[in-house]
Short mmCIF file of C-alpha atoms and ligand atoms in Angstrom, two decimals:
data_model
loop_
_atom_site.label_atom_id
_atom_site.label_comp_id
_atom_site.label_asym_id
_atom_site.label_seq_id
_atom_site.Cartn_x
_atom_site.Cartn_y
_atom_site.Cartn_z
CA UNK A 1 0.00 0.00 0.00
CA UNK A 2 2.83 2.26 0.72
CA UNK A 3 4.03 2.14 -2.73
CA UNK A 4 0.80 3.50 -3.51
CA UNK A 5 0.66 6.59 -1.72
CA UNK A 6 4.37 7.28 -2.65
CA UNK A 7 3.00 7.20 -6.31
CA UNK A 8 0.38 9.58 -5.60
CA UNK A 9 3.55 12.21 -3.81
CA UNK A 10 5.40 12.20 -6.24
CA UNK A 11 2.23 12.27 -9.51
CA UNK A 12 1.75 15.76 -7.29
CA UNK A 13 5.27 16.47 -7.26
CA UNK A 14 5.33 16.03 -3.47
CA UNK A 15 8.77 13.89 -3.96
CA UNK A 16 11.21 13.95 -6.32
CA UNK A 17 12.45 10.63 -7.84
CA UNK A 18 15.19 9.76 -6.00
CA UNK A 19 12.92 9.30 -3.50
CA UNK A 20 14.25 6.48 -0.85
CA UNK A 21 16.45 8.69 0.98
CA UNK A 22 13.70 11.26 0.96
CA UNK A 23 11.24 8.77 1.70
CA UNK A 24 13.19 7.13 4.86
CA UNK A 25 13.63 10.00 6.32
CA UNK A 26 9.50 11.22 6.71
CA UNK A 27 7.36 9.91 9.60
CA UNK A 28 3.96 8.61 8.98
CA UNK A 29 1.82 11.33 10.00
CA UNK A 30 3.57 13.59 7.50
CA UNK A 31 3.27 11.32 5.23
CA UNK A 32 -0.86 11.60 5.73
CA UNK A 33 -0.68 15.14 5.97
CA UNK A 34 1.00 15.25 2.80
CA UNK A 35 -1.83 13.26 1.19
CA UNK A 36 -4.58 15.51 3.39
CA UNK A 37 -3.08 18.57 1.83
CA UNK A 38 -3.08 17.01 -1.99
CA UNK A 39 -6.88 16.07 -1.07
CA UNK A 40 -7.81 20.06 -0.55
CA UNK A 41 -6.09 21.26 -3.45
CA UNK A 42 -8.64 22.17 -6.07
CA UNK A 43 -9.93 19.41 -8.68
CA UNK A 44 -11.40 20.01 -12.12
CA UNK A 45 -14.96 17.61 -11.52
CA UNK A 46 -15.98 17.49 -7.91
CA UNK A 47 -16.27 20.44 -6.08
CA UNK A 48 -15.56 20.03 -2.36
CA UNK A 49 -16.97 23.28 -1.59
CA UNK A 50 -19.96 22.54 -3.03
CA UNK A 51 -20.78 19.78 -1.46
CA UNK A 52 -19.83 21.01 2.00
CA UNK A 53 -22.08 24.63 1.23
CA UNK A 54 -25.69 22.53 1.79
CA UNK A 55 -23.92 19.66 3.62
CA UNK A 56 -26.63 18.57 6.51
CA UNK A 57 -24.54 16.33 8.57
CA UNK A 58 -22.75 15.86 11.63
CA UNK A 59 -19.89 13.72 11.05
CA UNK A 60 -19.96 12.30 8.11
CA UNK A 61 -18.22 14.25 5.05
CA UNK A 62 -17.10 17.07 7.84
CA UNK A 63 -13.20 16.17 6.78
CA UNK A 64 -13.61 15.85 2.51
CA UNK A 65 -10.88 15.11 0.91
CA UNK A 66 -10.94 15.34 -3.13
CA UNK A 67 -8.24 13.90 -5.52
CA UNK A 68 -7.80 13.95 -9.16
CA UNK A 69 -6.91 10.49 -9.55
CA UNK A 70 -5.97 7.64 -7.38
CA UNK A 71 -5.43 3.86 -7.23
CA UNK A 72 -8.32 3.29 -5.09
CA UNK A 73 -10.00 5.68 -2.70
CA UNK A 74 -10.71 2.40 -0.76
CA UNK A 75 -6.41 1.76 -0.02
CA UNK A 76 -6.31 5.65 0.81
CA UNK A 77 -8.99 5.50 3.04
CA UNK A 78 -6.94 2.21 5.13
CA UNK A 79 -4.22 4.55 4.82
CA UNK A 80 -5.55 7.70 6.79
CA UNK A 81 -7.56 5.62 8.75
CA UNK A 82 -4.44 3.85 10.21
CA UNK A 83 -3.34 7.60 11.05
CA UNK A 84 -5.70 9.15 12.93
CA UNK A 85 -8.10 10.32 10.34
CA UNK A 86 -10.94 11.45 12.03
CA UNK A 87 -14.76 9.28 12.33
CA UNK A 88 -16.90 10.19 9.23
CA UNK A 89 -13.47 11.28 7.06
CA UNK A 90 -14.24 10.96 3.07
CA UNK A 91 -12.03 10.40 0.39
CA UNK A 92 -13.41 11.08 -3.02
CA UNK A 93 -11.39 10.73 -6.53
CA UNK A 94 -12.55 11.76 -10.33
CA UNK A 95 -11.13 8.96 -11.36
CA UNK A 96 -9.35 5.25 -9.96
CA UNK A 97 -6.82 3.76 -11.93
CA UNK A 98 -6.74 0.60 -9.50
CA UNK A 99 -10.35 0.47 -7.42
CA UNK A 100 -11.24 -2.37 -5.94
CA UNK A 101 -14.40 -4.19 -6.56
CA UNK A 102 -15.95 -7.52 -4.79
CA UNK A 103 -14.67 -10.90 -4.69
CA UNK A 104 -11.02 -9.43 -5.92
CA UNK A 105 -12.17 -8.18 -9.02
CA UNK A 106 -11.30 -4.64 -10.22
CA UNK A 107 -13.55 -1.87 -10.87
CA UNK A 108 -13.89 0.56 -13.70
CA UNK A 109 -13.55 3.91 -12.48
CA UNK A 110 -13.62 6.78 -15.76
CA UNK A 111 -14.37 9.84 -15.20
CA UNK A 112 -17.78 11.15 -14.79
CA UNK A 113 -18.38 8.22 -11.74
CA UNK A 114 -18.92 8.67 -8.06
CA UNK A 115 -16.03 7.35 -6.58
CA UNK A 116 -15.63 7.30 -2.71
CA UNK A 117 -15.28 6.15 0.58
CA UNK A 118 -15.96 6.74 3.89
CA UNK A 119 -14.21 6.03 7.13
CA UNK A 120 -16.14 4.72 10.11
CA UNK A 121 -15.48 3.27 13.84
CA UNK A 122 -18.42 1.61 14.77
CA UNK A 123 -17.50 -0.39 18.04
CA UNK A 124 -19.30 -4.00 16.70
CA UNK A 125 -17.81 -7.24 16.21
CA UNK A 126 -17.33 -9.13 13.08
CA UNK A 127 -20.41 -10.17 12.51
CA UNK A 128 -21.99 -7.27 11.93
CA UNK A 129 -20.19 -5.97 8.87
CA UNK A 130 -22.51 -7.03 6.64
CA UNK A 131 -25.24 -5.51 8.11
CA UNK A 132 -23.53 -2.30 7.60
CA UNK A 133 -23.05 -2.53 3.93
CA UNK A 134 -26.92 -3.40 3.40
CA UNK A 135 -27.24 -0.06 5.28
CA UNK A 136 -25.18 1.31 2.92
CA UNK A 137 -27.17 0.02 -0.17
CA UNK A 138 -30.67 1.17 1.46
CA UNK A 139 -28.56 4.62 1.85
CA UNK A 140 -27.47 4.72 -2.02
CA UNK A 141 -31.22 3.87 -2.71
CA UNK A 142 -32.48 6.59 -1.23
CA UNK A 143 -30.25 8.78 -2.86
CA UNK A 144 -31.03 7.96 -6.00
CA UNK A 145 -35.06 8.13 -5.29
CA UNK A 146 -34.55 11.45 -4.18
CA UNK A 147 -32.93 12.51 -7.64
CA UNK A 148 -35.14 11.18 -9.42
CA UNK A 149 -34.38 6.82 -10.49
CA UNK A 150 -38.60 5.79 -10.50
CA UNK A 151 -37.39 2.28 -8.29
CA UNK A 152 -33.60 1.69 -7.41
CA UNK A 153 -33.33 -1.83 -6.00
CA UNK A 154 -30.71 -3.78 -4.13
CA UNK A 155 -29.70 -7.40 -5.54
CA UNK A 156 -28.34 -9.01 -2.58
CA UNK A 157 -25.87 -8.07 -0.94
CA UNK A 158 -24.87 -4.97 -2.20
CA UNK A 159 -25.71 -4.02 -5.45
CA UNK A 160 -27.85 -1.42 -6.70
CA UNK A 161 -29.73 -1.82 -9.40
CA UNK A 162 -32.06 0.23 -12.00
CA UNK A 163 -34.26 -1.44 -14.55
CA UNK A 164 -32.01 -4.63 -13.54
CA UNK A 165 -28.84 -3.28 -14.59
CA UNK A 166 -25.92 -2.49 -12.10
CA UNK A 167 -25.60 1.40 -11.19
CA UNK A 168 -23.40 0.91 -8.01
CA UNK A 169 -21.22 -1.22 -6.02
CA UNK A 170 -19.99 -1.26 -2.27
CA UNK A 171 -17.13 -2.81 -0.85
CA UNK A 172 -17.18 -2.82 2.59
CA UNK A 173 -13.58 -3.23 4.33
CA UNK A 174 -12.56 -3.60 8.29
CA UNK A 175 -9.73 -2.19 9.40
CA UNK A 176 -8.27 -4.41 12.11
CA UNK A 177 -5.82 -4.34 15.07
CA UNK A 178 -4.58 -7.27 17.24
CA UNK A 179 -8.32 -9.21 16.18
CA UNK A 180 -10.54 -6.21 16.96
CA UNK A 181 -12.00 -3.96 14.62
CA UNK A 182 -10.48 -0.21 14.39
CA UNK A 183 -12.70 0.97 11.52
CA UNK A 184 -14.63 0.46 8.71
CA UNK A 185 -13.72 1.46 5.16
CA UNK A 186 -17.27 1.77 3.38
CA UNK A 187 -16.31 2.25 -0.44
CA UNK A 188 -19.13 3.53 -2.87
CA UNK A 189 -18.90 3.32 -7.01
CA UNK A 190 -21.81 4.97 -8.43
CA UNK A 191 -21.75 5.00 -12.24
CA UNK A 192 -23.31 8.69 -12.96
CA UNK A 193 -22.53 10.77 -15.53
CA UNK A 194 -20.61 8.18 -17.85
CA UNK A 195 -22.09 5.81 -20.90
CA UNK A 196 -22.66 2.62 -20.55
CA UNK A 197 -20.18 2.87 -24.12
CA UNK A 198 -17.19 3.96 -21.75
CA UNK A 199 -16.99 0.66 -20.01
CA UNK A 200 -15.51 -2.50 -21.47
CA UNK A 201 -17.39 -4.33 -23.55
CA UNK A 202 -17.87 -7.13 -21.25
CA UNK A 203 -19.89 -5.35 -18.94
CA UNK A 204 -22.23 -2.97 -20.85
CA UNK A 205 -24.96 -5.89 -20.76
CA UNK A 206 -24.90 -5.59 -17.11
CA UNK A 207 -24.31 -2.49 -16.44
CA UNK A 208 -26.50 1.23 -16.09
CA UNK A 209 -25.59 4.55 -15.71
CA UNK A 210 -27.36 7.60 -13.57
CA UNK A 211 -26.96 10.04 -16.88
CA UNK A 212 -28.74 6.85 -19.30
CA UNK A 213 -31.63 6.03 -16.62
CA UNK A 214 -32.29 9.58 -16.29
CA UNK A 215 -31.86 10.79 -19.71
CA UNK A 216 -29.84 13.67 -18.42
CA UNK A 217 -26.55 15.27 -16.86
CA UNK A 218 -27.00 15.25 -13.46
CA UNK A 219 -25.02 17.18 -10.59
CA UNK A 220 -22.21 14.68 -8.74
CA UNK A 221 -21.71 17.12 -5.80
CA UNK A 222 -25.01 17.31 -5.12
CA UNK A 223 -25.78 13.23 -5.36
CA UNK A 224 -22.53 13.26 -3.12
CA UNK A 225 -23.92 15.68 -1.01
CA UNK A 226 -27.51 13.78 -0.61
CA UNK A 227 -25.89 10.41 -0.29
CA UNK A 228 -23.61 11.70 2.79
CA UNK A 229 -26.94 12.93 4.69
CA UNK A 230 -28.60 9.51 3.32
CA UNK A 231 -25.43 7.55 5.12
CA UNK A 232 -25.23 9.54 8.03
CA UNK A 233 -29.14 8.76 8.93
CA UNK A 234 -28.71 5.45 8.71
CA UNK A 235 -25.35 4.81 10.31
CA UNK A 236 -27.22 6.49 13.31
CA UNK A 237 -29.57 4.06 13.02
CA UNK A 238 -26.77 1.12 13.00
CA UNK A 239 -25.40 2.83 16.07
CA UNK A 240 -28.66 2.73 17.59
CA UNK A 241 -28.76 -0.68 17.15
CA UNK A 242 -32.03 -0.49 14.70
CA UNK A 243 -31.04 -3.38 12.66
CA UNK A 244 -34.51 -3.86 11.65
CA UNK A 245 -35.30 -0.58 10.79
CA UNK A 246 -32.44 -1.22 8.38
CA UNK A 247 -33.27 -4.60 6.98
CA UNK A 248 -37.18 -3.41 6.64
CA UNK A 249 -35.74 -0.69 4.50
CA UNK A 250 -33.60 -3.59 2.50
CA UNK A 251 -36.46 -5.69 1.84
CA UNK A 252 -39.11 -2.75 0.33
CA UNK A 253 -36.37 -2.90 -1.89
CA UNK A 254 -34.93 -6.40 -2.26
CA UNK A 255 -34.02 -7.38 -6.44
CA UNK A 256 -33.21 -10.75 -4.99
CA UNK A 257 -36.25 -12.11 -3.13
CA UNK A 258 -38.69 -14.74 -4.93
CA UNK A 259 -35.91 -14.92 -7.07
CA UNK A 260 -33.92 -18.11 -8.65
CA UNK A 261 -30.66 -17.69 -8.12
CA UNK A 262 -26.95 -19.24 -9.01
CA UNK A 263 -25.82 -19.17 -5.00
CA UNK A 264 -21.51 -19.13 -5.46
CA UNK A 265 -20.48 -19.27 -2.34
CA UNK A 266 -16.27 -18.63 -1.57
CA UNK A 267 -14.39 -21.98 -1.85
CA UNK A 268 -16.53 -22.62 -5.61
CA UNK A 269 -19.84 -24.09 -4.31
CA UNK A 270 -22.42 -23.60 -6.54
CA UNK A 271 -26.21 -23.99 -6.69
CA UNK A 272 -29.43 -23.44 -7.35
CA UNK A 273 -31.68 -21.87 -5.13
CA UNK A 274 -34.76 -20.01 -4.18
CA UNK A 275 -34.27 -16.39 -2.31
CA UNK A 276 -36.83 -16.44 0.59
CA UNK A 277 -35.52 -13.43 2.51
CA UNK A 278 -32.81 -12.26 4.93
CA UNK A 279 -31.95 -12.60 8.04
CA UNK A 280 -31.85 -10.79 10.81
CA UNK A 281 -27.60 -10.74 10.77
CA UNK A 282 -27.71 -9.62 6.76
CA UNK A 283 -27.38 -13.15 5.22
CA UNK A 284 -29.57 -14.43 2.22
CA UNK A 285 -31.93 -17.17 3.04
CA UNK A 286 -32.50 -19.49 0.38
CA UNK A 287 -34.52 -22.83 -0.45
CA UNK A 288 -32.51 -25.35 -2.43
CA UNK A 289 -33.70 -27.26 -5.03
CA UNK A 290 -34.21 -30.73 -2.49
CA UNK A 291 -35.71 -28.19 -0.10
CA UNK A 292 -33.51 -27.85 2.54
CA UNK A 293 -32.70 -24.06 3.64
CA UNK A 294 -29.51 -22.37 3.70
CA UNK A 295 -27.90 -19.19 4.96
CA UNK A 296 -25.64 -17.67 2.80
CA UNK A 297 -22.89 -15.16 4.34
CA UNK A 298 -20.76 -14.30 1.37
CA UNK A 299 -20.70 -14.60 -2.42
CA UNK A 300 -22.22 -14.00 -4.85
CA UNK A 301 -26.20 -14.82 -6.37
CA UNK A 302 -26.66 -14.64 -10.24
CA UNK A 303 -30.02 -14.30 -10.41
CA UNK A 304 -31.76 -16.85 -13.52
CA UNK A 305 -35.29 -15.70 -14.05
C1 LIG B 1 -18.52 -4.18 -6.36
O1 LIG B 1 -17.74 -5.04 -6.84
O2 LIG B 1 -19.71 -4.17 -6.65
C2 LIG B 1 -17.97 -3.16 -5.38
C3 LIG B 1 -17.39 -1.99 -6.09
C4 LIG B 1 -16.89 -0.90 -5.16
C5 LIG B 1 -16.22 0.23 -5.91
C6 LIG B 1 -15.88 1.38 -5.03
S1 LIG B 1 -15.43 2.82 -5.95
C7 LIG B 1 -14.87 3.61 -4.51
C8 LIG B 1 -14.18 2.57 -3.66
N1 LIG B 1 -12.78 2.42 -4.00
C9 LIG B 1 -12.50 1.22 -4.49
O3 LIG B 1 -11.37 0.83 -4.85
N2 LIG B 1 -13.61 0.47 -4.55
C10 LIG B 1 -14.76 1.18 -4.03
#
């Protein structure tokens, strides 16, 4: 990861090339106030100011940090979060030229996308990761009915879908010391103003865009802005410990239930199954074909029909 952020100093012209001695020789926390003070300096797309001006929050989005380009705003946000980055931080980027999706796969990241992530120390145990990122999704949903997308829904467990075509993705990742949990890295890809044309041709069957659905330009700092608020309520809700508040809001929205779907669990099992619902810890519940039930954690569910 280091690597990384050494290629973003010196892209900015924060280190020159012969870097090692240079390198050796600053701390860590200069090292993340270097990259703080790259992430204020002004950017061409995203305007931080204006999403800060209407920003309704407490916490969340109150430190917003916006880069031109970077790997992955999900490997930044590890970064500053290992160095004291302050609960509710965000770390936004025009563009990714590594991001991260699920299940190890990349994700396309042009320009004209949504690309963030947000830093968060909720004091929970393992288990209830998951939970957050369906929070997430119900967040992103909301979003997008408030600018406009007639019925966003969320194909289990995290993405969100329009017309049943992929608009967004979340990748959820702990941040852990010694076993416990230090804090959450909650990354968001929403595909806005882009084509579905400037994404390999692989995925344009799958895949939707905000500007395509809505037959328009639309405004990222002000879907940034709305999805902060959006997060912020329901994190407060996770904190409250109103998990089903949360999963109620899932289901009114669920692509996946009383759906068949290819279950591929981690570790290459595969089957076919029926979705009945979730549970109350996040997982998918589903029938199998001899009619036994099973709780799916992790993986992913291709839906067939
Ligand atoms: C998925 O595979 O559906 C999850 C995609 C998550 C992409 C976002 S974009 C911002 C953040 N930075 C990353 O590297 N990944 C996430």
């Amino acid at each position: 990861m280091e690597t990384e952020i050494i290629n973003l100093l010196k892209k900015e012209n924060k280190l020159s090339d012969n870097t090692i001695e240079e390198i050796q020789n600053i701390n860590i926390d200069d090292f993340s106030n270097i990259v703080k003070e790259i992430g204020k300096q002004e950017t061409d797309h995203i305007n931080a100011e204006e999403i800060s001006k209407d920003l309704n929050t407490e916490y969340i989005g109150k430190n917003l940090y916006v880069f031109k380009e970077v790997n992955s705003t999900n490997t930044l946000a590890r970064f500053l979060s290992m160095n004291d980055a302050e609960m509710g931080t965000v770390i936004i980027s025009e563009k990714q030229t590594k991001a991260k999706g699920r299940s190890g796969k990349s994700w396309e990241s042009p320009l004209g996308g949504v690309w963030l992530s947000i830093i968060i120390n909720p004091s929970v145990d393992y288990s209830k990761i998951p939970l957050i990122t369906l929070a997430t999704g119900v967040a992103v949903a909301k979003t997008l009915e408030k600018i406009g997308v007639e019925n966003p829904e969320i194909k289990w467990p995290n993405d969100i879908m329009i017309n049943g075509k992929k608009v967004c993705g979340i990748l959820t990742e702990a941040v852990t010391k010694l076993n416990t949990i230090e804090n959450v890295i909650i990354g968001v890809g929403i595909d806005a103003n882009l084509n579905v044309s400037d994404f390999p041709e692989e995925l344009q069957e799958g895949t939707t865009t905000l500007k395509e659905e809505l037959h328009k330009e639309g405004n990222e700092n002000k879907l940034i802005q709305l999805f902060l608020e959006e997060f912020e309520k329901i994190n407060e809700l996770f904190n409250e410990k109103e998990y089903e508040v949360i999963l109620k809001e899932w289901r009114k929205r669920s692509y996946s239930i009383g759906k068949i779907v290819e279950v591929r669990e981690p570790f290459n099992t595969y089957y076919d199954a029926y979705v009945l619902g979730i549970s109350k810890d996040g997982a998918l519940i589903v029938e199998k074909i001899d009619g036994t039930l099973e709780k799916v954690i992790s993986g992913e569910c291709i839906i067939k029909n």
